Short mmCIF file of C-alpha atoms and ligand atoms in Angstrom, two decimals:
data_model
loop_
_atom_site.label_atom_id
_atom_site.label_comp_id
_atom_site.label_asym_id
_atom_site.label_seq_id
_atom_site.Cartn_x
_atom_site.Cartn_y
_atom_site.Cartn_z
CA MET W 1 -0.06 -0.01 -0.07
CA SER W 2 1.45 3.53 -0.88
CA ARG W 3 1.76 6.13 1.73
CA SER W 4 -0.86 8.33 0.01
CA THR W 5 -3.48 5.26 -0.06
CA MET W 6 -2.64 4.67 3.38
CA LYS W 7 -3.37 8.22 4.43
CA LYS W 8 -6.33 8.28 2.65
CA GLY W 9 -7.54 5.34 4.17
CA LEU W 10 -6.88 6.46 7.94
CA GLY W 11 -10.00 8.41 8.10
CA ALA W 12 -12.34 5.81 6.57
CA VAL W 13 -10.86 3.24 9.03
CA MET W 14 -11.25 5.41 12.07
CA MET W 15 -15.17 6.05 11.04
CA ALA W 16 -15.47 2.58 10.76
CA ALA W 17 -14.12 1.57 13.81
CA MET W 18 -16.37 4.52 15.88
CA VAL W 19 -19.43 2.90 14.36
CA LEU W 20 -18.45 -0.37 15.10
CA ALA W 21 -17.63 0.81 18.43
CA ALA W 22 -20.64 2.83 19.09
CA SER W 23 -23.04 -0.08 18.01
CA ALA W 24 -21.09 -2.86 19.90
CA SER W 25 -21.31 -0.78 23.23
CA ALA W 26 -24.74 -0.68 23.67
CA GLY W 27 -25.56 -3.33 25.92
CA GLN W 28 -22.56 -5.48 25.23
CA ASP W 29 -19.95 -6.57 27.54
CA PHE W 30 -16.47 -5.01 26.98
CA VAL W 31 -13.76 -7.86 26.89
CA ILE W 32 -10.00 -7.24 27.78
CA GLY W 33 -7.50 -9.46 29.16
CA GLY W 34 -10.07 -12.64 29.20
CA ALA W 35 -11.99 -10.25 31.32
CA ARG W 36 -15.72 -9.27 30.49
CA VAL W 37 -17.21 -5.75 31.95
CA PRO W 38 -21.07 -5.50 31.49
CA SER W 39 -22.22 -2.06 30.66
CA GLY W 40 -23.30 0.06 33.33
CA SER W 41 -20.23 -1.17 35.45
CA ARG W 42 -16.57 -0.71 36.19
CA ALA W 43 -13.98 -3.59 36.46
CA SER W 44 -10.34 -3.43 37.73
CA GLY W 45 -7.59 -6.19 36.83
CA ALA W 46 -4.28 -6.46 35.64
CA LEU W 47 -3.08 -7.64 31.82
CA THR W 48 -0.32 -10.29 32.04
CA VAL W 49 2.65 -9.58 30.25
CA PRO W 50 4.32 -12.92 29.48
CA ALA W 51 7.49 -14.21 31.29
CA LYS W 52 10.67 -14.80 29.51
CA ASP W 53 13.61 -16.59 31.15
CA GLY W 54 11.34 -16.12 34.25
CA VAL W 55 10.68 -12.62 34.49
CA GLY W 56 7.39 -11.61 33.58
CA THR W 57 5.19 -8.56 34.69
CA GLU W 58 1.65 -6.88 34.72
CA ILE W 59 -0.20 -4.02 33.71
CA PRO W 60 -3.03 -2.65 36.16
CA TYR W 61 -5.86 -1.28 34.57
CA THR W 62 -9.47 -0.15 35.01
CA VAL W 63 -12.65 -0.43 32.55
CA ILE W 64 -15.61 1.80 33.06
CA ARG W 65 -18.17 0.93 30.56
CA GLY W 66 -21.02 3.45 30.19
CA VAL W 67 -24.64 2.23 29.76
CA ARG W 68 -24.89 4.26 26.55
CA PRO W 69 -23.06 3.81 23.27
CA GLY W 70 -19.95 5.78 22.63
CA PRO W 71 -16.33 5.65 21.79
CA VAL W 72 -13.62 3.64 23.72
CA LEU W 73 -11.24 6.12 25.10
CA ALA W 74 -7.87 5.01 26.38
CA LEU W 75 -6.01 6.98 28.82
CA VAL W 76 -2.45 5.45 29.52
CA ALA W 77 -0.30 6.60 32.40
CA GLY W 78 3.13 5.58 33.11
CA ILE W 79 4.46 4.69 30.15
CA HIS W 80 7.46 6.33 31.87
CA ALA W 81 6.73 5.21 35.20
CA PHE W 82 8.85 8.25 37.32
CA GLU W 83 6.06 10.68 35.99
CA TYR W 84 3.71 10.49 38.75
CA PRO W 85 1.03 13.25 38.04
CA PRO W 86 -0.86 11.43 35.21
CA ILE W 87 -0.72 7.91 37.49
CA LEU W 88 -2.36 10.01 40.36
CA ALA W 89 -4.87 11.46 38.09
CA LEU W 90 -6.28 8.14 36.59
CA TYR W 91 -7.00 7.15 40.18
CA ARG W 92 -8.94 10.15 41.01
CA LEU W 93 -10.68 10.05 37.72
CA LYS W 94 -11.49 6.14 38.17
CA ASP W 95 -13.67 7.35 41.24
CA MET W 96 -15.11 10.41 39.50
CA ILE W 97 -16.59 8.67 36.35
CA ASP W 98 -20.11 7.27 37.06
CA PRO W 99 -20.94 4.43 34.41
CA LYS W 100 -24.21 5.23 34.61
CA ALA W 101 -23.97 8.82 33.28
CA LEU W 102 -21.27 7.68 30.73
CA ARG W 103 -21.67 7.33 26.89
CA GLY W 104 -18.78 4.51 25.68
CA THR W 105 -16.09 3.34 27.61
CA VAL W 106 -13.06 4.62 29.48
CA LEU W 107 -10.21 2.13 29.62
CA MET W 108 -7.83 3.31 31.92
CA VAL W 109 -3.93 2.09 32.31
CA HIS W 110 -2.71 2.94 35.67
CA ILE W 111 0.88 2.37 35.01
CA ALA W 112 1.91 0.89 31.90
CA ASN W 113 5.49 0.23 32.90
CA LEU W 114 5.40 -1.43 36.32
CA PRO W 115 9.12 -2.81 36.25
CA SER W 116 10.36 1.12 36.18
CA PHE W 117 7.69 1.96 38.60
CA LYS W 118 9.00 -0.28 41.18
CA LYS W 119 12.60 0.18 40.56
CA ARG W 120 12.13 4.06 40.20
CA THR W 121 13.90 4.50 37.04
CA ILE W 122 13.76 7.20 34.48
CA TYR W 123 13.74 6.40 30.58
CA TYR W 124 14.50 3.12 30.59
CA GLY W 125 13.16 -0.14 32.05
CA PRO W 126 15.36 -1.98 34.60
CA ASP W 127 15.18 -4.96 32.79
CA ASP W 128 16.48 -4.41 29.47
CA TRP W 129 17.32 -0.68 29.85
CA LYS W 130 15.14 0.16 26.54
CA ASN W 131 12.81 3.37 26.56
CA LEU W 132 9.28 1.81 26.26
CA ASN W 133 7.99 4.88 24.10
CA ARG W 134 10.71 3.82 21.48
CA VAL W 135 10.09 0.16 20.97
CA PHE W 136 6.57 0.01 19.74
CA PRO W 137 4.55 -1.77 18.64
CA GLY W 138 6.52 -4.37 20.42
CA ASP W 139 7.30 -7.94 20.17
CA LEU W 140 5.90 -10.65 22.32
CA GLU W 141 9.18 -12.91 22.35
CA GLY W 142 11.60 -9.67 22.89
CA THR W 143 12.98 -7.94 25.89
CA MET W 144 10.42 -6.74 28.71
CA SER W 145 10.13 -3.30 27.45
CA GLN W 146 9.15 -4.89 23.93
CA ARG W 147 6.78 -7.43 25.33
CA ILE W 148 5.05 -4.95 27.32
CA ALA W 149 4.59 -2.87 24.47
CA ALA W 150 3.46 -5.91 22.33
CA VAL W 151 0.72 -6.19 25.27
CA LEU W 152 -0.50 -2.49 25.21
CA ASN W 153 -0.96 -2.52 21.37
CA ALA W 154 -3.23 -5.84 21.36
CA GLU W 155 -4.97 -4.95 24.60
CA VAL W 156 -5.55 -1.20 24.65
CA VAL W 157 -4.70 0.49 21.30
CA LYS W 158 -6.51 -2.11 19.32
CA ARG W 159 -9.53 -1.80 21.50
CA ALA W 160 -9.68 1.83 21.70
CA ASP W 161 -10.92 4.62 19.42
CA VAL W 162 -8.94 7.21 20.71
CA LEU W 163 -6.03 7.37 23.02
CA LEU W 164 -4.30 9.73 25.21
CA ASP W 165 -0.75 8.90 26.09
CA MET W 166 -0.16 10.75 29.54
CA HIS W 167 3.08 11.91 30.06
CA CYS W 168 5.22 14.33 32.00
CA GLY W 169 8.65 15.51 32.68
CA ASP W 170 10.67 12.47 33.70
CA GLY W 171 12.08 12.34 37.31
CA ASN W 172 14.89 14.46 35.92
CA GLU W 173 12.78 16.87 33.89
CA ALA W 174 11.68 20.34 34.77
CA LEU W 175 8.71 20.59 32.11
CA ILE W 176 6.09 23.01 31.22
CA PRO W 177 2.90 21.64 30.30
CA TYR W 178 2.50 20.81 26.67
CA THR W 179 0.72 18.58 24.25
CA TYR W 180 2.13 16.79 21.29
CA TRP W 181 -0.43 16.96 18.35
CA MET W 182 1.19 14.50 15.93
CA ILE W 183 0.72 14.84 12.30
CA SER W 184 -0.47 11.57 10.14
CA GLY W 185 -0.79 13.81 6.73
CA ASP W 186 -4.44 12.78 6.42
CA LYS W 187 -6.02 16.27 6.57
CA ALA W 188 -9.56 14.76 7.88
CA PHE W 189 -7.72 12.80 10.42
CA ASP W 190 -5.48 15.32 11.55
CA ALA W 191 -8.31 17.98 12.09
CA LYS W 192 -9.52 15.33 14.44
CA THR W 193 -6.45 14.70 16.54
CA ARG W 194 -6.00 18.70 16.39
CA GLU W 195 -9.66 19.06 18.02
CA LEU W 196 -8.46 16.52 20.65
CA ALA W 197 -5.02 18.51 21.38
CA LEU W 198 -7.25 21.51 21.94
CA ALA W 199 -9.75 19.74 23.90
CA PHE W 200 -7.25 18.83 26.60
CA GLY W 201 -6.65 22.49 27.08
CA LEU W 202 -2.90 23.07 27.69
CA THR W 203 -1.97 26.35 26.39
CA HIS W 204 1.17 25.07 24.40
CA ILE W 205 0.61 22.49 21.56
CA ILE W 206 3.67 21.18 19.55
CA ILE W 207 2.73 20.41 15.78
CA ASP W 208 4.73 17.21 15.50
CA ASP W 209 5.15 15.93 12.11
CA THR W 210 8.38 14.29 13.00
CA ARG W 211 7.03 10.68 13.78
CA GLY W 212 7.51 7.96 11.35
CA HIS W 213 4.88 6.30 9.16
CA ASP W 214 6.01 2.54 9.11
CA LEU W 215 3.62 0.50 11.89
CA LYS W 216 6.44 -2.07 12.24
CA ASN W 217 8.64 0.62 13.51
CA SER W 218 6.26 2.97 14.94
CA LYS W 219 8.09 3.71 18.30
CA TYR W 220 5.55 5.57 20.24
CA LEU W 221 2.58 4.64 21.53
CA GLY W 222 0.39 7.49 20.43
CA ASN W 223 2.07 6.97 16.83
CA THR W 224 1.35 3.60 17.11
CA ALA W 225 -2.52 4.57 17.49
CA ILE W 226 -2.50 7.01 14.85
CA LEU W 227 -1.12 4.32 12.35
CA GLN W 228 -3.98 2.10 12.92
CA GLY W 229 -6.42 4.90 12.39
CA LYS W 230 -7.23 5.89 16.18
CA PRO W 231 -6.67 9.45 16.80
CA ALA W 232 -4.18 10.15 19.69
CA ILE W 233 -2.03 12.94 21.71
CA THR W 234 0.54 12.81 23.52
CA THR W 235 0.18 15.11 26.90
CA GLU W 236 2.80 16.64 29.16
CA VAL W 237 1.81 18.05 32.49
CA GLY W 238 4.23 17.73 35.64
CA TYR W 239 7.76 17.58 36.11
CA LEU W 240 10.69 16.21 38.58
CA GLY W 241 9.19 13.40 40.11
CA ARG W 242 6.77 15.53 41.92
CA THR W 243 3.31 14.87 42.79
CA ASP W 244 2.10 18.47 43.30
CA GLU W 245 -1.84 19.10 43.13
CA GLU W 246 -1.80 21.47 40.22
CA SER W 247 0.07 18.89 38.05
CA VAL W 248 -2.09 16.06 38.99
CA SER W 249 -5.61 18.38 38.88
CA ARG W 250 -4.44 19.68 35.20
CA ASN W 251 -4.12 15.93 34.09
CA VAL W 252 -7.80 15.16 35.59
CA ARG W 253 -9.22 18.44 33.73
CA GLY W 254 -7.39 17.59 30.66
CA ALA W 255 -9.21 13.96 30.74
CA LEU W 256 -12.60 15.06 31.76
CA SER W 257 -12.47 17.93 28.94
CA VAL W 258 -11.62 15.49 26.16
CA MET W 259 -14.46 13.22 27.52
CA ARG W 260 -16.73 16.09 27.19
CA HIS W 261 -15.25 16.97 23.69
CA LEU W 262 -16.24 13.39 22.47
CA GLY W 263 -19.53 13.44 24.00
CA MET W 264 -18.85 10.77 26.71
CA ILE W 265 -20.09 12.78 29.48
CA ALA W 266 -22.09 16.05 30.10
CA GLY W 267 -20.85 19.31 29.95
CA ALA W 268 -18.84 21.65 27.50
CA PRO W 269 -15.25 20.92 27.04
CA GLU W 270 -12.32 23.42 28.22
CA PRO W 271 -10.59 23.82 25.34
CA ALA W 272 -7.10 26.02 25.18
CA ALA W 273 -8.65 29.38 24.64
CA ASP W 274 -5.58 31.02 23.04
CA PRO W 275 -3.00 28.25 22.21
CA VAL W 276 0.67 28.88 21.72
CA TRP W 277 1.40 26.71 18.41
CA ILE W 278 4.96 25.31 18.04
CA ASP W 279 5.80 24.41 14.91
CA LYS W 280 9.55 23.07 15.28
CA TYR W 281 11.19 21.37 18.34
CA GLU W 282 14.57 20.05 19.20
CA VAL W 283 15.97 18.02 22.07
CA VAL W 284 19.49 18.88 22.64
CA TYR W 285 21.41 15.93 23.59
CA SER W 286 24.77 15.89 25.88
CA LYS W 287 27.96 15.49 24.50
CA HIS W 288 29.70 14.14 27.38
CA ASP W 289 29.24 12.28 30.61
CA GLY W 290 29.08 14.63 33.80
CA LEU W 291 27.12 17.10 35.66
CA PHE W 292 24.68 19.62 34.04
CA THR W 293 23.99 23.03 35.43
CA PRO W 294 21.12 24.94 33.74
CA ARG W 295 21.27 28.59 33.73
CA LEU W 296 18.10 29.00 32.59
CA GLY W 297 14.59 27.51 33.90
CA MET W 298 11.83 25.65 32.12
CA GLY W 299 9.44 28.34 30.27
CA TYR W 300 12.06 30.63 29.40
CA TYR W 301 12.72 32.14 25.92
CA VAL W 302 16.16 31.87 24.65
CA ARG W 303 17.55 33.47 21.75
CA GLU W 304 19.30 31.35 18.95
CA GLY W 305 22.97 30.74 20.56
CA GLN W 306 22.15 31.79 24.07
CA VAL W 307 23.72 29.47 26.74
CA VAL W 308 21.33 27.55 28.43
CA GLY W 309 23.32 25.83 30.80
CA SER W 310 26.98 24.14 31.11
CA VAL W 311 28.21 20.77 31.38
CA THR W 312 31.22 19.99 33.89
CA ASP W 313 32.97 16.77 34.24
CA TYR W 314 33.15 14.53 37.36
CA LEU W 315 36.04 16.69 38.97
CA GLY W 316 34.14 19.73 38.45
CA VAL W 317 35.92 21.19 35.53
CA TRP W 318 33.64 23.11 32.81
CA ARG W 319 33.25 21.17 29.28
CA GLU W 320 30.80 22.96 27.52
CA ASP W 321 28.36 25.78 27.57
CA VAL W 322 25.22 24.32 25.84
CA LYS W 323 23.26 26.64 23.54
CA ALA W 324 19.96 27.11 22.00
CA PRO W 325 19.89 26.01 18.46
CA PHE W 326 17.08 28.16 17.69
CA THR W 327 14.96 31.05 19.40
CA GLY W 328 11.92 29.60 21.20
CA ILE W 329 10.92 28.48 24.38
CA LEU W 330 12.55 25.91 26.66
CA LEU W 331 9.78 23.28 26.87
CA TYR W 332 11.95 21.40 29.38
CA VAL W 333 15.54 21.51 30.85
CA ILE W 334 17.02 19.05 33.06
CA GLY W 335 16.93 19.76 36.75
CA THR W 336 18.78 17.10 38.17
CA PRO W 337 22.82 17.01 38.07
CA PRO W 338 23.84 13.98 36.07
CA CYS W 339 24.25 13.87 32.31
CA ASN W 340 25.24 11.45 30.00
CA THR W 341 26.51 11.30 26.48
CA GLY W 342 23.34 11.24 24.14
CA GLU W 343 20.72 12.09 26.76
CA PRO W 344 18.59 15.12 26.76
CA LEU W 345 19.76 18.21 28.23
CA PHE W 346 16.80 20.41 27.33
CA GLU W 347 14.07 20.90 24.41
CA VAL W 348 13.40 23.89 22.88
CA GLY W 349 10.09 25.01 20.74
CA ARG W 350 9.88 27.56 18.20
CA VAL W 351 6.73 29.59 18.30
CA LYS W 352 4.87 29.76 15.16
CA ASP W 353 3.39 33.26 13.95
CA LYS W 354 0.07 33.72 14.34
ZN1 ZN Z 1 7.46 10.39 29.18
#
């Protein structure tokens, strides 16, 4: 299938999926991981990630099955499990949503990457040191991260009509809230994901056309959903391993607003009133192992060539001043000392002219 054919097909596939889900959800059980969830009820459980060499894991989830037909919305937290506010937000949401008042189904993944959560790792899973959000669509025969990705794809992405991949600054990242609006190239489909990005309500929205179009190497959860015709966004709210109320409640509000946008619960969505669109972004990576000392914080505007921070070696000797590659806003800055060659130091976003 050519790329243009595939792109044209995305909208139609999505519409078919929505119609199918809407008709299927009226009175029928929702099936996940071998469990059946009747309409008008909620159920929690764990998906099994098969063991290899004696080591497996599970993925805790909750399904809330509305009494009336509507889309299946997947809310996924903890792909990076040192990112706590989205994880805490879903526990709160679980008790806020009444299945009797719900259209469609909410499928929550509480902690996608449980091994990382248990061992408190940033970026990587502790079993294979892979970044779960770079190994989709995964492989059931592969390493732990690859197997988790494969289970998430089979049990969550494939059962969802719309997906929110909920992140925040990792344990070492000072980050301002923002949303990735991932561009598929299909105009009608991208209009839907644009509305989704707006509905989540964050002011800063990255127009992201950098994700690949090959499902076999989709890398990211959100991209994996999009390449299978399911509108998805990636959200980032929270930072530095904190559990601050503002970040947790912002995640709750974003998810509820998306549910209202999709007509799943009563009330009007709270879209971003005057969004700041970011049409180019770049993550600047460290060229050295050592310590990073930021000179500027998250949310600062920087000029091209302005020093954002400096790197010293393990003896405290200066190695490099790290500069902004272009003028823009600091979306995140590493906020703890360790820096390693090839790992992020900061991300700059260029603000689009209105
Ligand atoms: Zn993340």
